[in-house]
Coordinates of C-alpha atoms in Angstrom, one line a residue:
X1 CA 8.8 3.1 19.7
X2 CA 5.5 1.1 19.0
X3 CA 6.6 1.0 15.4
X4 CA 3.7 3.0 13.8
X5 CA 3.5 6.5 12.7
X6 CA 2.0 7.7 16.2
X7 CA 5.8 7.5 16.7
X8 CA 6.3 10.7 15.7
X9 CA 6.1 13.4 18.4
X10 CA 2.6 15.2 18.1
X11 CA 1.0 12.7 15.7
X12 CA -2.3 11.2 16.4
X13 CA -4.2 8.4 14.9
X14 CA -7.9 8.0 14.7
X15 CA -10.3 5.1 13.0
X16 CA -13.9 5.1 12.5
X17 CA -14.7 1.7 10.8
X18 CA -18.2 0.8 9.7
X19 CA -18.1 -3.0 9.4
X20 CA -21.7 -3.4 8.3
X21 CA -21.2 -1.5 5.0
X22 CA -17.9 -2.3 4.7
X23 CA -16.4 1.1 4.9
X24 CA -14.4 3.8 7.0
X25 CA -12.2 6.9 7.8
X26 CA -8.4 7.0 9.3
X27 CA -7.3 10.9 10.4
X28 CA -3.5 11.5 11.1
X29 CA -4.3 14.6 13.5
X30 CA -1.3 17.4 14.7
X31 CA -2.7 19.3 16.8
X32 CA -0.3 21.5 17.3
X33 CA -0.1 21.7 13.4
X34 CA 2.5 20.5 10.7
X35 CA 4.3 22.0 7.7
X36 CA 2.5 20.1 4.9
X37 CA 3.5 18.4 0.8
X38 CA 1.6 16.3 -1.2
X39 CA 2.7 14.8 -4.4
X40 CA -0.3 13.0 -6.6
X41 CA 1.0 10.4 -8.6
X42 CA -2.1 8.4 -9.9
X43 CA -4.3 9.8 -12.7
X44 CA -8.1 8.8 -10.8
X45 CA -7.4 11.1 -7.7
X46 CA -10.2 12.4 -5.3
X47 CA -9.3 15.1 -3.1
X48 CA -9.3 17.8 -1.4
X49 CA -7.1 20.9 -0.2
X50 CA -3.9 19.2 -2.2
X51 CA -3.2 22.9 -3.8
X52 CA -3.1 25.0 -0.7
X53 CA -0.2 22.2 -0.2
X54 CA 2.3 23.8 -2.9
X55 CA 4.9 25.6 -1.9
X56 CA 3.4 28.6 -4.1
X57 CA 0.4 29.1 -1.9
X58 CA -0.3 30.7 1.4
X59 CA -0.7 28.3 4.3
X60 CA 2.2 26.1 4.8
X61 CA 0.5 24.5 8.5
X62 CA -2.1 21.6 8.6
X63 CA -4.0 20.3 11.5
X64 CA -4.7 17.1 10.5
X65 CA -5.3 14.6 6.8
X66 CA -8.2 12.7 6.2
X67 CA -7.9 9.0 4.3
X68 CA -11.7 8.2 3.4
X69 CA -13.3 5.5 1.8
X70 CA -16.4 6.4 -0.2
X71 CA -14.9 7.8 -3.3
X72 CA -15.5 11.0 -4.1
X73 CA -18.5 11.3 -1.8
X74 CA -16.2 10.1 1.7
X75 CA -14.6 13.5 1.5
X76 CA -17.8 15.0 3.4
X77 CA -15.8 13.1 6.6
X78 CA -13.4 16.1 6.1
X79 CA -16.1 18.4 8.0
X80 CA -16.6 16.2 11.1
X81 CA -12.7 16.3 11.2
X82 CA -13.5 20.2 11.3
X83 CA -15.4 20.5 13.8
X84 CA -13.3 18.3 15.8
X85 CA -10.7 20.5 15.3
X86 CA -12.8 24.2 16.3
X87 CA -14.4 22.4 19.1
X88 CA -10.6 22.0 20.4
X89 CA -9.7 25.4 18.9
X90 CA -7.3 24.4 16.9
X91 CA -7.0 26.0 13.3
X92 CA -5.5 29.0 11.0
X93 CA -6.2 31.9 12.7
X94 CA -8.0 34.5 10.3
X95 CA -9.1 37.1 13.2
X96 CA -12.5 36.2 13.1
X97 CA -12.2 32.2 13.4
X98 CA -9.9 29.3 13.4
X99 CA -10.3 27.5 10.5
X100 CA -8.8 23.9 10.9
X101 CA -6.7 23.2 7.6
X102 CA -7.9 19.1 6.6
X103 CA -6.4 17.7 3.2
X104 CA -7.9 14.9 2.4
X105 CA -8.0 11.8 -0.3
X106 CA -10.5 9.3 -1.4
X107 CA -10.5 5.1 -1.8
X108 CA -13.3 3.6 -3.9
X109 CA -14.8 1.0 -1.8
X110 CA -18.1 0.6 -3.4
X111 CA -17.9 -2.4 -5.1
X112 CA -16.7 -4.4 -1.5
X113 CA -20.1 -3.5 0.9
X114 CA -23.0 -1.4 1.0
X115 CA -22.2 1.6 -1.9
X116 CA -25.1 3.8 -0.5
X117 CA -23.1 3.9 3.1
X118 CA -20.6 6.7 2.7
X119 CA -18.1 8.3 5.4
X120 CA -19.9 11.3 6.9
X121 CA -19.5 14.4 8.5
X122 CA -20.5 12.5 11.9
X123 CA -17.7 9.5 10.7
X124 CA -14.8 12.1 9.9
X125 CA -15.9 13.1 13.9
X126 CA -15.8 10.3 15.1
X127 CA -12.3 9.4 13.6
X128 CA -11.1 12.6 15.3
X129 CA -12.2 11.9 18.5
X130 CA -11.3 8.3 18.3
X131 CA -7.5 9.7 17.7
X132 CA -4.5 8.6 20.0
X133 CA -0.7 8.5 20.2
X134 CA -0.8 4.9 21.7
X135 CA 0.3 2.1 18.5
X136 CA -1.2 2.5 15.6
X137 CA -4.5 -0.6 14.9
X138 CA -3.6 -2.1 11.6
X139 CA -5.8 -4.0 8.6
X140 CA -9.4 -3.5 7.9
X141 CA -9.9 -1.0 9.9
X142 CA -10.8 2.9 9.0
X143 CA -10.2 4.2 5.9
X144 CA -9.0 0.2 5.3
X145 CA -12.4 -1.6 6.3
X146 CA -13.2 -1.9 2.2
X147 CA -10.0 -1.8 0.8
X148 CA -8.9 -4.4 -1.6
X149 CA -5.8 -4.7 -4.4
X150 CA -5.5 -6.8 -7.7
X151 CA -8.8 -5.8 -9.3
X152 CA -8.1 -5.7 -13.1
X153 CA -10.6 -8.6 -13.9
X154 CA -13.0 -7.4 -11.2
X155 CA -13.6 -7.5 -7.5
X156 CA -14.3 -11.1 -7.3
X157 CA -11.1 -11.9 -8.2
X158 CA -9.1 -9.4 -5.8
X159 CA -7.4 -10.1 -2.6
X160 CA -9.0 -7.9 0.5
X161 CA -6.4 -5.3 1.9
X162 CA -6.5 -2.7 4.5
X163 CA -4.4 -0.1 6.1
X164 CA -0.8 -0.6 7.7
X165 CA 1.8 1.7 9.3
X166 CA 5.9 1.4 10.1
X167 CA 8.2 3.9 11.5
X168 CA 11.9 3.6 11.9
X169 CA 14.2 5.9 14.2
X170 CA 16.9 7.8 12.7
X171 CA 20.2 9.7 13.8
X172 CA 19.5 12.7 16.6
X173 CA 16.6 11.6 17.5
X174 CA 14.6 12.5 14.0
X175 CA 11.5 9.6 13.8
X176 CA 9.9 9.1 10.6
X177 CA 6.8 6.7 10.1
X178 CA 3.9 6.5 7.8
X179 CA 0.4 5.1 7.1
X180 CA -0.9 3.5 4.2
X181 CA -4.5 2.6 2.5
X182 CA -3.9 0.2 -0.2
X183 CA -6.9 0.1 -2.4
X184 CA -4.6 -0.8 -5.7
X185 CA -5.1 -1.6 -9.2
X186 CA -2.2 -3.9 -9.3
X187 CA -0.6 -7.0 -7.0
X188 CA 1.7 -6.2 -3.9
X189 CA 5.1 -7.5 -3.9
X190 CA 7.6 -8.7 -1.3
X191 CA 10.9 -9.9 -2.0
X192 CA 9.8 -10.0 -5.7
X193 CA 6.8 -12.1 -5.1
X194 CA 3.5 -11.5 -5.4
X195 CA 1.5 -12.1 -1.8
X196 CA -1.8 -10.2 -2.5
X197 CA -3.2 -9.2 -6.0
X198 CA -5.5 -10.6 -8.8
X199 CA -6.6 -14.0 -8.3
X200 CA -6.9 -16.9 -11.0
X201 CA -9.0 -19.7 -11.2
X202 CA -6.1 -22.3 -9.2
X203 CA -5.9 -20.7 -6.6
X204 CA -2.7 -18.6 -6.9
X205 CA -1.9 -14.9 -8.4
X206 CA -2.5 -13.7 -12.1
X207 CA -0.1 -11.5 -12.2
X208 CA -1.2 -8.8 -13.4
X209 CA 1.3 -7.0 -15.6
X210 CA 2.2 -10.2 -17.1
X211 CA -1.7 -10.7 -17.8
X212 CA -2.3 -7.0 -19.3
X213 CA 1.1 -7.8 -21.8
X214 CA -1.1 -10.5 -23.5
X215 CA -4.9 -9.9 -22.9
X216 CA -7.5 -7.0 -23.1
X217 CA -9.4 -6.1 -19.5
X218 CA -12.5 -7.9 -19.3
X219 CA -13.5 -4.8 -17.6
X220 CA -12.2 -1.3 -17.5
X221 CA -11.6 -0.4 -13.9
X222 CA -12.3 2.9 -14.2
X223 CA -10.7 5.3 -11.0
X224 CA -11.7 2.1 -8.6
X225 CA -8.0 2.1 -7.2
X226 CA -5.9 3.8 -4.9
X227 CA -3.4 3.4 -2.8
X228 CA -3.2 7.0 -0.2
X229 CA -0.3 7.4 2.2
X230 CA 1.1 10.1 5.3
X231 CA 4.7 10.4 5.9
X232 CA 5.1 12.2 9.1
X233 CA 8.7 13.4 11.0
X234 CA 9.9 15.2 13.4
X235 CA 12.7 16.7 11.5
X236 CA 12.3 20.2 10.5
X237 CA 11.1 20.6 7.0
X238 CA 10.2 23.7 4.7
X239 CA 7.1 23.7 2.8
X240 CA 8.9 22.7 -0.3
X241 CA 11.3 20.4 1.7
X242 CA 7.9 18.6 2.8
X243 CA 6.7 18.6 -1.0
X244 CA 10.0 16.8 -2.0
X245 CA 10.0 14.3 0.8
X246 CA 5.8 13.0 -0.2
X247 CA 7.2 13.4 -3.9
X248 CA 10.7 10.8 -3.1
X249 CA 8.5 8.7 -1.2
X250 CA 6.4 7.1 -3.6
X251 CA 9.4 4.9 -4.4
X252 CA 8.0 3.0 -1.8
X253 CA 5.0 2.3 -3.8
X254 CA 7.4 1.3 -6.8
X255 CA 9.2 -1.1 -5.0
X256 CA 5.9 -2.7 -3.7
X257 CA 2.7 -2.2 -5.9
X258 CA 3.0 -3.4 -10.0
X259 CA 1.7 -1.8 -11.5
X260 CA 1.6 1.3 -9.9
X261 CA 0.5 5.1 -10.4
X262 CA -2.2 3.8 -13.5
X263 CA -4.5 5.6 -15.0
X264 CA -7.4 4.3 -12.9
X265 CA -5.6 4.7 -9.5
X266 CA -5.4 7.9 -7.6
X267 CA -2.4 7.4 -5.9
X268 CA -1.7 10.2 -3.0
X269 CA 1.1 11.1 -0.7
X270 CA 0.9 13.4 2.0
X271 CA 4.0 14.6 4.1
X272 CA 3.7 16.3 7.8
X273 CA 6.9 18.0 10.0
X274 CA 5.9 18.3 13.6
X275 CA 9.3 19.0 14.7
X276 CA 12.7 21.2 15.0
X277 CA 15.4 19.0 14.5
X278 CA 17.8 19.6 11.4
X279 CA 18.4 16.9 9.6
X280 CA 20.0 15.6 5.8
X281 CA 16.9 16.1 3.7
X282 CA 18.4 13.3 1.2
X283 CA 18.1 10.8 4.0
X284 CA 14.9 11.5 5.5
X285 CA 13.7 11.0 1.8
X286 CA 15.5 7.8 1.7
X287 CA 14.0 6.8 4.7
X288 CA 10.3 8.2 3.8
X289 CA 10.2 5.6 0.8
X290 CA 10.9 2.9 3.4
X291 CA 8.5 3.4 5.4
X292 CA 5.6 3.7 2.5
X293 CA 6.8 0.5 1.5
X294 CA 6.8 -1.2 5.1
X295 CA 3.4 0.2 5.6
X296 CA 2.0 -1.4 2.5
X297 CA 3.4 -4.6 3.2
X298 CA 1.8 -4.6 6.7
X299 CA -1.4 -3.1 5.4
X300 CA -1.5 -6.4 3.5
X301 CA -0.7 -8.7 6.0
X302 CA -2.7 -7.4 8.7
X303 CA -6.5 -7.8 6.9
X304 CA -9.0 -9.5 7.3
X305 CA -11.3 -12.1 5.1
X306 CA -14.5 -11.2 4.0
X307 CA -17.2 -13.1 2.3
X308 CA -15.9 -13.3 -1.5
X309 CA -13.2 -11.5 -0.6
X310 CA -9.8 -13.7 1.0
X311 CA -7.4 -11.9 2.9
X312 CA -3.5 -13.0 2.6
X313 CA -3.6 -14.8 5.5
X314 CA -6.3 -16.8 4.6
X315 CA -4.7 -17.8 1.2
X316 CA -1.4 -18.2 3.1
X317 CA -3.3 -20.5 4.9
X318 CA -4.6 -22.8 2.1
X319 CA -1.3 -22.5 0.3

C-alpha cells in the first residue's frame, strides 16, 4: 500500500504539468477497463461522456478519466488520452475499431497563469504515457498545477491548491482510493478549521460563508470553481452500484469544502471497479466519502506557492 489510488489493482496514474503557464492534465487509466458512475453535483460543470455513464445507456466499461485544467477548452486532452489508448489497443470493440471510452471534467485555471495555454491533444498524451502504478505525485502537479480554492473576492485573495490522493484497505482484500482536484469556490476544512480558503487583509481566512451571510460578492465568480474527483475499487460493482458509490461520495466534499456544490462550481465525481470481489455496497460507500475527503485535505497540503498566490504551507509558515 503506497496510500494513493494506484493502490487499486489495475489503476494507473499519469501527470502532464505545464509549469510555465501554470496549467495541466491528471489521467486515472484501467487498462483493462472499469465499470464506470458519475454523479455531478455542482451547477458550472464541463465535461464530457458523463451520460454514457448512467445506468440507462449502453457501455457500462471505461478505459480511463481525464481531470483537465483549461476550462472548457482542456477537454481537447481527452483525444491524446485516445490515441494512447488505440495505440495500445485498448477500447470498446465496435467490429471495425476499438474506440477507447475517456470521460472527462474540466478546472478553470485561467485566471492563475498563461489563459491562452490550454491542455492539448499532445498534453492528454503525454499524461497517458506518463501513467504508472508506482505512488501517486501529489500538489501542483497535472490537472493541479493551476488549481486554487477560496476565490469569492477574486484570485488575489485565494490560497493555491493542487491535486491529492488517499486509499485505505478494507476487509477481503477490497482497496478503495481516490484522487482529487480542488479548484473550489469555498475554504477547505479540517477538524472544523479553515487551513486554505479566501484570504483577508491580516493575514488569516475570511471565511467565506460567514462573509457571503453579511456582504454582496465584489465579483461574481462565474463557473471558475471546481473541485473533480475518481473513486476507484477493486470490489465488484454494477453500473448503477458504481453510480451510487460516486453519488455517496461527495460527502467527502461536505465534510471538507464550505461551501460546497455552488452554483459557480462544477463539482464532479467519477467512480471505477477494476475488480471481482463481493463486497457490502453500504460500506464501500462509507469508505468512498473518506477517501474524497482525505484526498482533498492532502491536495491542500501538498501545493506549492506561486507568485500572488501562497500555498498552506507557506501561510502555515508565517502563522
Amino acid at each position: 500500500m503506497n496510500g494513493t489510488i494506484t493502490d487499486v489493482p489495475g489503476i494507473k496514474v499519469g501527470h502532464y504539468s505545464d509549469y510555465k503557464a501554470f496549467t495541466g492534465c491528471t489521467v486515472v487509466i484501467a487498462e483493462n477497463g472499469a465499470i464506470g458512475g458519475v454523479d455531478v453535483r455542482g451547477s458550472s460543470p464541463g465535461t464530457r461522456e458523463t451520460d454514457l455513464l448512467h445506468p440507462t445507456n449502453l457501455v457500462d466499461r471505461i478505459h480511463a478519466v481525464l481531470l483537465t485544467g483549461g476550462s472548457a477548452f482542456g477537454l481537447d486532452a481527452a483525444g491524446g488520452v485516445m490515441q494512447y489508448l488505440e495505440e495500445k489497443g485498448i477500447g470498446f470493440n465496435t467490429g471495425t475499431a476499438k474506440v477507447p471510452i475517456v470521460p472527462a471534467a474540466v478546472i478553470y485555471d485561467l485566471d492563475v497563469g498563461d489563459p491562452g495555454v490550454r491542455p492539448d491533444k499532445k498534453m492528454g498524451y503525454m499524461a497517458a504515457r506518463n501513467s504508472a502504478d508506482c505512488k501517486v505525485e501529489q500538489g501542483s502537479v497535472g490537472a493541479g498545477t493551476g488549481a486554487s480554492v477560496g476565490k469569492i473576492r477574486g484570485i488575489n485573495w485565494a490560497t493555491k491548491s493542487g491535486i491529492g490522493s488517499y486509499s485505505i484497505e478494507l476487509a477481503n482484500g477490497v482497496i478503495i482510493g481516490a484522487i482529487s482536484v480542488v479548484n473550489a469556490l469555498g475554504d477547505i476544512y479540517e477538524n472544523g478549521s479553515i487551513i486554505a480558503g479566501c484570504r483577508d487583509e491580516n493575514g488569516g481566512f475570511l471565511n467565506t460563508y460567514e462573509y457571503l451571510k453579511k456582504n454582496v460578492p465584489e465579483e461574481k465568480p462565474w463557473g471558475k470553481n471546481t473541485t473533480l474527483s475518481v473513486v476507484a475499487t477493486n470490489a465488484r460493482l454494477t453500473k448503477e452500484q458504481a453510480n451510487k458509490m460516486a453519488q455517496v461520495a461527495h460527502d467527502g466534499y461536505s465534510r471538507v469544502i464550505k461551501p460546497v456544490h455552488t452554483i459557480y462550481d462544477g463539482d464532479c465525481i467519477f467512480a471505477m471497479s477494476t475488480g471481482n470481489i463481493e463486497y457490502d455496497i453500504m460500506t464501500l460507500c462509507e469508505a468512498a466519502a473518506e477517501v474524497v475527503e482525505k484526498a482533498i485535505i492532502n491536495a491542500v497540503k501538498s501545493a506549492d506557492s506561486i507568485v500572488g498566490l501562497p500555498s498552506y504551507n507557506e501561510l502555515t509558515k508565517k502563522g
